[in-house]
Amino acid sequence: MQQIDISIDDIRALVAQLDSTADVSEESLRHAMLQGYVCFEKNTDGRIVGMGWIFPRQTLLRKQAVIEDMIVDESYRGKGLGEKILNSLLVWAREQGVEVVELTTNPKRIAANNLYKKVGFRLHETNHYLLKLS
Ligand SMILES: CC(C)(COP(=O)(O)OP(=O)(O)OC[C@H]1O[C@@H](n2cnc3c(N)ncnc32)[C@H](O)[C@@H]1OP(=O)(O)O)[C@@H](O)C(=O)NCCC(=O)NCCS
């Protein structure tokens, strides 16, 4: 498992910028790190100001991976951090022998959509269904 000195408060502050209702626990963060790779970017003071998570998803057809929780702190956006984090996740995927990387994002998230297209993601037309069980 990756070893890194992380502050759960830094992570909570970041995640709140993606989903103000989300509650991140140390356990869920540990689980994410165990499942795959979480990339953290710190500022010069050591505060985590950007993150992204990738984890493998083996299908019957191929080894895939999913990217979630790409977030850069508002005051650090537009400086290349998001692209750096995304490329770091893709390096991990290649090292793991992943064939396809997938992610979803709301079309209204202009910066995120542009970032993903910039590094090579292409829109995959599909019907995405959700069934809420609780
Ligand atoms: C999406 C996000 C992670 C991008 O991080 P960032 O560090 O600001 O992005 P970068 O500075 O690395 O920019 C890389 C590319 O993203 C795109 N981009 C970034 N900010 C943009 C903006 N404000 N408008 C349009 N495109 C933008 C551009 O293509 C840019 O490349 P360029 O500088 O050559 O034009 C950041 O905006 C963010 O955290 N947004 C809120 C959370 C979110 O929407 N996460 C995605 C969930 S799926």
Tab-separated table of C-alpha atoms and ligand atoms in Angstrom:
chain	number	residue	atom	x	y	z
A	1	MET	CA	0.000	0.000	0.000
A	2	GLN	CA	1.214	3.524	-0.755
A	3	GLN	CA	2.691	5.349	2.217
A	4	ILE	CA	2.034	9.057	2.519
A	5	ASP	CA	1.610	11.566	5.302
A	6	ILE	CA	-1.934	12.807	4.762
A	7	SER	CA	-4.289	15.063	6.658
A	8	ILE	CA	-7.914	13.927	6.574
A	9	ASP	CA	-8.942	17.563	7.116
A	10	ASP	CA	-7.130	18.580	3.917
A	11	ILE	CA	-8.945	15.802	2.054
A	12	ARG	CA	-12.317	16.825	3.495
A	13	ALA	CA	-11.752	20.448	2.470
A	14	LEU	CA	-10.949	19.320	-1.067
A	15	VAL	CA	-13.831	16.860	-1.421
A	16	ALA	CA	-16.266	19.514	-0.173
A	17	GLN	CA	-15.389	21.473	-3.316
A	18	LEU	CA	-16.658	18.580	-5.435
A	19	ASP	CA	-19.627	17.533	-3.288
A	20	SER	CA	-20.616	19.624	-0.271
A	21	THR	CA	-22.695	16.739	1.130
A	22	ALA	CA	-19.889	14.152	1.040
A	23	ASP	CA	-18.368	12.905	4.288
A	24	VAL	CA	-14.924	11.352	3.933
A	25	SER	CA	-13.672	9.148	6.740
A	26	GLU	CA	-10.155	7.920	7.388
A	27	GLU	CA	-11.469	4.434	6.700
A	28	SER	CA	-12.875	5.328	3.268
A	29	LEU	CA	-9.613	7.031	2.377
A	30	ARG	CA	-7.590	4.025	3.523
A	31	HIS	CA	-9.898	1.794	1.488
A	32	ALA	CA	-9.334	3.943	-1.609
A	33	MET	CA	-5.564	3.718	-1.166
A	34	LEU	CA	-5.737	-0.051	-0.686
A	35	GLN	CA	-7.945	-0.514	-3.755
A	36	GLY	CA	-5.742	1.441	-6.143
A	37	TYR	CA	-3.663	4.599	-6.192
A	38	VAL	CA	-4.517	8.023	-4.798
A	39	CYS	CA	-2.361	10.845	-6.135
A	40	PHE	CA	-1.917	13.801	-3.780
A	41	GLU	CA	-0.396	17.171	-4.627
A	42	LYS	CA	0.838	19.355	-1.770
A	43	ASN	CA	1.648	23.058	-1.694
A	44	THR	CA	4.911	24.374	-0.271
A	45	ASP	CA	3.386	24.395	3.246
A	46	GLY	CA	2.602	20.696	2.994
A	47	ARG	CA	-1.162	21.154	2.620
A	48	ILE	CA	-2.853	18.800	0.163
A	49	VAL	CA	-4.267	21.010	-2.594
A	50	GLY	CA	-5.081	18.432	-5.241
A	51	MET	CA	-5.963	14.777	-5.554
A	52	GLY	CA	-7.236	12.062	-7.852
A	53	TRP	CA	-7.972	8.374	-7.391
A	54	ILE	CA	-7.703	5.433	-9.785
A	55	PHE	CA	-8.654	1.829	-9.087
A	56	PRO	CA	-8.754	-1.314	-11.240
A	57	ARG	CA	-11.999	-2.804	-12.499
A	58	GLN	CA	-11.531	-6.212	-14.061
A	59	THR	CA	-14.254	-7.104	-16.559
A	60	LEU	CA	-14.645	-10.417	-18.383
A	61	LEU	CA	-13.206	-8.715	-21.442
A	62	ARG	CA	-10.307	-6.681	-20.203
A	63	LYS	CA	-8.451	-5.020	-17.361
A	64	GLN	CA	-9.950	-1.570	-16.927
A	65	ALA	CA	-9.522	1.154	-14.340
A	66	VAL	CA	-11.760	3.936	-13.095
A	67	ILE	CA	-10.768	7.478	-12.176
A	68	GLU	CA	-12.725	9.265	-9.451
A	69	ASP	CA	-12.423	12.302	-7.200
A	70	MET	CA	-10.248	14.545	-9.341
A	71	ILE	CA	-10.127	17.796	-7.401
A	72	VAL	CA	-7.796	20.786	-7.253
A	73	ASP	CA	-8.297	23.433	-4.583
A	74	GLU	CA	-10.018	26.520	-6.013
A	75	SER	CA	-7.049	28.791	-5.325
A	76	TYR	CA	-4.632	26.431	-7.141
A	77	ARG	CA	-6.631	25.826	-10.306
A	78	GLY	CA	-5.377	26.740	-13.762
A	79	LYS	CA	-1.729	26.074	-12.881
A	80	GLY	CA	-1.377	22.602	-14.380
A	81	LEU	CA	-1.947	20.619	-11.168
A	82	GLY	CA	-5.022	18.771	-12.464
A	83	GLU	CA	-3.182	17.672	-15.582
A	84	LYS	CA	-0.181	16.587	-13.503
A	85	ILE	CA	-2.397	14.488	-11.204
A	86	LEU	CA	-4.247	12.927	-14.129
A	87	ASN	CA	-1.014	12.002	-15.894
A	88	SER	CA	0.299	10.456	-12.677
A	89	LEU	CA	-2.841	8.277	-12.468
A	90	LEU	CA	-2.331	7.217	-16.085
A	91	VAL	CA	1.306	6.282	-15.416
A	92	TRP	CA	0.050	4.024	-12.622
A	93	ALA	CA	-2.545	2.486	-14.982
A	94	ARG	CA	0.073	1.698	-17.624
A	95	GLU	CA	2.350	0.145	-14.995
A	96	GLN	CA	-0.577	-2.077	-13.905
A	97	GLY	CA	-1.214	-3.267	-17.459
A	98	VAL	CA	-4.590	-1.525	-17.633
A	99	GLU	CA	-6.038	-1.511	-21.163
A	100	VAL	CA	-8.870	1.014	-20.790
A	101	VAL	CA	-9.353	3.875	-18.320
A	102	GLU	CA	-12.864	5.180	-17.764
A	103	LEU	CA	-14.397	8.121	-15.956
A	104	THR	CA	-17.591	10.117	-15.963
A	105	THR	CA	-18.130	13.799	-15.399
A	106	ASN	CA	-21.050	16.159	-15.590
A	107	PRO	CA	-21.120	18.008	-18.951
A	108	LYS	CA	-21.442	21.245	-16.957
A	109	ARG	CA	-17.960	20.736	-15.521
A	110	ILE	CA	-16.257	22.566	-18.362
A	111	ALA	CA	-12.736	22.550	-16.904
A	112	ALA	CA	-12.871	18.818	-16.137
A	113	ASN	CA	-14.266	17.930	-19.565
A	114	ASN	CA	-11.556	19.979	-21.270
A	115	LEU	CA	-8.847	18.454	-19.094
A	116	TYR	CA	-9.918	14.886	-19.891
A	117	LYS	CA	-10.118	15.602	-23.626
A	118	LYS	CA	-6.736	17.323	-23.514
A	119	VAL	CA	-4.967	14.204	-22.219
A	120	GLY	CA	-6.694	11.964	-24.766
A	121	PHE	CA	-10.026	10.806	-23.325
A	122	ARG	CA	-12.783	10.552	-25.919
A	123	LEU	CA	-16.511	10.680	-25.254
A	124	HIS	CA	-18.001	7.183	-25.190
A	125	GLU	CA	-21.712	7.346	-26.045
A	126	THR	CA	-23.533	5.072	-23.623
A	127	ASN	CA	-26.613	5.049	-21.414
A	128	HIS	CA	-25.450	5.334	-17.836
A	129	TYR	CA	-28.059	3.974	-15.387
A	130	LEU	CA	-28.119	4.268	-11.606
A	131	LEU	CA	-30.320	2.372	-9.170
A	132	LYS	CA	-30.322	3.796	-5.649
A	133	LEU	CA	-30.671	1.074	-3.030
A	134	SER	CA	-30.674	3.308	0.045
B	1	LIG	C1	-11.106	19.872	-13.158
B	1	LIG	C2	-9.934	20.354	-12.301
B	1	LIG	C3	-9.420	19.181	-11.468
B	1	LIG	C4	-8.820	20.859	-13.227
B	1	LIG	O1	-7.690	21.163	-12.424
B	1	LIG	P1	-6.681	22.353	-12.805
B	1	LIG	O2	-5.463	22.190	-12.000
B	1	LIG	O3	-7.390	23.658	-12.663
B	1	LIG	O4	-6.396	22.069	-14.345
B	1	LIG	P2	-5.052	22.409	-15.148
B	1	LIG	O5	-4.538	23.734	-14.725
B	1	LIG	O6	-4.135	21.237	-15.019
B	1	LIG	O7	-5.585	22.528	-16.634
B	1	LIG	C5	-5.411	21.465	-17.566
B	1	LIG	C6	-6.435	21.662	-18.697
B	1	LIG	O8	-7.761	21.601	-18.175
B	1	LIG	C7	-8.599	22.497	-18.908
B	1	LIG	N1	-9.055	23.578	-18.028
B	1	LIG	C8	-8.582	23.868	-16.787
B	1	LIG	N2	-9.259	24.902	-16.260
B	1	LIG	C9	-10.152	25.283	-17.192
B	1	LIG	C10	-11.152	26.312	-17.221
B	1	LIG	N3	-11.336	27.156	-16.190
B	1	LIG	N4	-11.932	26.425	-18.323
B	1	LIG	C11	-11.781	25.581	-19.350
B	1	LIG	N5	-10.842	24.591	-19.392
B	1	LIG	C12	-10.033	24.450	-18.315
B	1	LIG	C13	-7.742	23.062	-20.032
B	1	LIG	O9	-7.843	22.171	-21.130
B	1	LIG	C14	-6.367	22.981	-19.409
B	1	LIG	O10	-5.336	22.951	-20.374
B	1	LIG	P3	-4.682	24.351	-20.883
B	1	LIG	O11	-4.135	25.026	-19.670
B	1	LIG	O12	-3.619	23.926	-21.854
B	1	LIG	O13	-5.808	25.130	-21.506
B	1	LIG	C15	-10.364	21.524	-11.390
B	1	LIG	O14	-10.943	22.536	-12.200
B	1	LIG	C16	-11.361	21.144	-10.313
B	1	LIG	O15	-10.979	20.677	-9.253
B	1	LIG	N6	-12.654	21.385	-10.559
B	1	LIG	C17	-13.711	21.122	-9.560
B	1	LIG	C18	-13.899	19.657	-9.285
B	1	LIG	C19	-14.226	18.877	-10.542
B	1	LIG	O16	-15.023	19.299	-11.381
B	1	LIG	N7	-13.622	17.704	-10.641
B	1	LIG	C20	-13.871	16.783	-11.715
B	1	LIG	C21	-14.857	15.774	-11.254
B	1	LIG	S1	-15.178	14.543	-12.499
